[in-house]
Amino acid sequence: MIQEFNKISRVEGELDLPGDKSISHRAVMFASMAKGTSRIYNLSNGEDVKSTQNCFKELGVEINTKENFVEITGKGFKGFKEPSKPLDAGNSGTTTRLISGILAAQNFESTIIGDEYLSKRPMKRIISPLTLMGGKISSTENFTLPMTIHPAEKLTPINYELPIASAQVKSAVLLAGLHCDEHTTVIERIPSRDHTERMLGLKVEQTPERRIIYSSKENYPEPKGYFVPSDISTAAFFIILTLLSKNSSLKIKNVSLNETRTGIIYILKKMGAKIETKNERTIAGEPLGDLIIYSSKLKNINITEEIIPNIIDEIPILSIAGIFAEGSFTINNAGELRGKETDRIKAICHNLKLLGLTVEEYEDGFSFGGEIKNNSPVFESFGDHRIAMAFGILSLHLQGGGKVNNFKCVSISNPSFLNQINKIVR
Ligand code: S3P
């Protein structure tokens, strides 16, 4: 499906966005593990979180969607049933990597499969530490899906220093650790999103150099109520749409303000963005608040290495802000982008070149500058929801509008993206 966008003149209004994808995955997983019934409010309605729900249904968990919440009756410690068919994680890396930590500790065999994009993504990063714990995992020669997790005798706790800043790897090890009597520890030098440790109430020791996170059977989840704040990664598209529009303002309510995720707001403010935060509070351990965004004149800044994991999912849309900001835009230290839903460095560079910008691609990033020469391009999403939405937002700001090929992948994180745009643009 090719989606066409026309240039807009301004943005105005208020949005309520779906629940944060990372928190939603975890809420479904922890509620499925707990023995008893939990309720999740404002769960993400994206395809990725549906994939997580389908995997747990296949493991015997009862999941019912009600009008205002999702009710999950979980199976308790090692209570999952052996699946009768492969678990289909769809497009979702988070589903695959986190569920692997849980499945590695079960005494039955399970196989995880995924779509053509997920089937190319690297799994060695979780296979290695889970194998160190005694997990028995086989995959393709290249450590990709399909991946079969064989029954484990008993997992052994490990002390694991993360070789890459990845919340998915961190979480896979910590979730496996929930099945051991003694503590597993994960050490991270560069902080990544901390939803797993917050939502499970894990002990964290922090020094300026590193964080050590502990998990053991003591932290195994109990049934409870979850409220999922709106996704800041989804909000980022609308924030930047508003900043780049003249005479505009937008309010986005109940956005997650977890400081391992707010790097995008920090960077945009340093670039000159006018963003106010109101009504800040914490619900179920996760901070949230309302954002009010105003048209702003932006300038590009130096983006430093330690903030990259915090903004990793926002780099596609941040680069769109960079096109309209003063000066040239550079991202380095972001090699992880090559292992996302698509190779996002290649995808961004390909699309920026269509505009006639001067683009340089590096192994771990890219830079670009110059003036837009082609004003009605056809961008390629490469089947990646964040690339599709980023270039959709750009198209709304091009003189001749723009088109995005294979746009339906936006439903991975936000099936209502186009309706939300239509609600606020003039
Ligand atoms: C996620 C972690 C990040 C992020 C992904 C969601 C999570 O991946 O890109 O969209 O929910 O833990 P990595 O931790 O592998 O960088």
mmCIF file of C-alpha atoms and ligand atoms in Angstrom, residues 21-23 25-26 94 97-98 121 125 165-169 171 192-193 195-196 309 312-313 336 340-341 344 386, ligand 1:
data_model
loop_
_atom_site.group_PDB
_atom_site.id
_atom_site.type_symbol
_atom_site.label_atom_id
_atom_site.label_comp_id
_atom_site.label_asym_id
_atom_site.label_seq_id
_atom_site.Cartn_x
_atom_site.Cartn_y
_atom_site.Cartn_z
ATOM 1 C CA LYS A 21 5.041 -0.780 23.531
ATOM 2 C CA SER A 22 7.936 -1.790 25.819
ATOM 3 C CA ILE A 23 5.827 -1.536 28.982
ATOM 4 C CA HIS A 25 4.995 -6.336 26.293
ATOM 5 C CA ARG A 26 6.273 -6.624 29.840
ATOM 6 C CA THR A 94 11.078 -7.662 22.120
ATOM 7 C CA ARG A 97 14.163 -11.930 23.134
ATOM 8 C CA LEU A 98 12.216 -11.511 26.370
ATOM 9 C CA ARG A 121 17.592 -10.231 13.273
ATOM 10 C CA ARG A 125 23.083 -11.801 21.919
ATOM 11 C CA ALA A 165 23.652 -1.559 25.666
ATOM 12 C CA SER A 166 20.407 -3.495 25.126
ATOM 13 C CA ALA A 167 17.314 -3.606 27.320
ATOM 14 C CA GLN A 168 16.173 -6.722 25.473
ATOM 15 C CA VAL A 169 19.325 -8.665 26.333
ATOM 16 C CA SER A 171 15.662 -8.384 30.281
ATOM 17 C CA SER A 192 19.197 1.207 28.646
ATOM 18 C CA ARG A 193 15.439 1.402 29.275
ATOM 19 C CA HIS A 195 11.044 -1.033 32.583
ATOM 20 C CA THR A 196 11.853 -4.645 33.502
ATOM 21 C CA PRO A 309 20.443 3.828 23.767
ATOM 22 C CA ILE A 312 17.587 4.537 19.697
ATOM 23 C CA ASP A 313 13.975 4.163 18.475
ATOM 24 C CA GLU A 336 22.638 -0.999 16.739
ATOM 25 C CA LYS A 340 16.447 -3.164 14.062
ATOM 26 C CA GLU A 341 13.253 -4.042 12.113
ATOM 27 C CA ARG A 344 17.701 1.792 9.732
ATOM 28 C CA ARG A 386 9.282 3.779 12.366
HETATM 29 C C1 S3P B 1 13.187 -2.497 23.622
HETATM 30 C C2 S3P B 1 14.536 -2.253 23.605
HETATM 31 C C3 S3P B 1 15.254 -1.661 22.481
HETATM 32 C C4 S3P B 1 14.286 -0.981 21.495
HETATM 33 C C5 S3P B 1 13.098 -1.831 21.207
HETATM 34 C C6 S3P B 1 12.334 -2.126 22.485
HETATM 35 C C7 S3P B 1 12.597 -3.108 24.820
HETATM 36 O O1 S3P B 1 15.967 -2.674 21.824
HETATM 37 O O2 S3P B 1 14.953 -0.658 20.303
HETATM 38 O O3 S3P B 1 12.240 -1.164 20.307
HETATM 39 O O4 S3P B 1 11.363 -3.048 24.983
HETATM 40 O O5 S3P B 1 13.347 -3.659 25.643
HETATM 41 P P1 S3P B 1 17.458 -3.056 22.332
HETATM 42 O O6 S3P B 1 17.421 -3.170 23.789
HETATM 43 O O7 S3P B 1 17.818 -4.357 21.701
HETATM 44 O O8 S3P B 1 18.293 -1.907 21.842
#
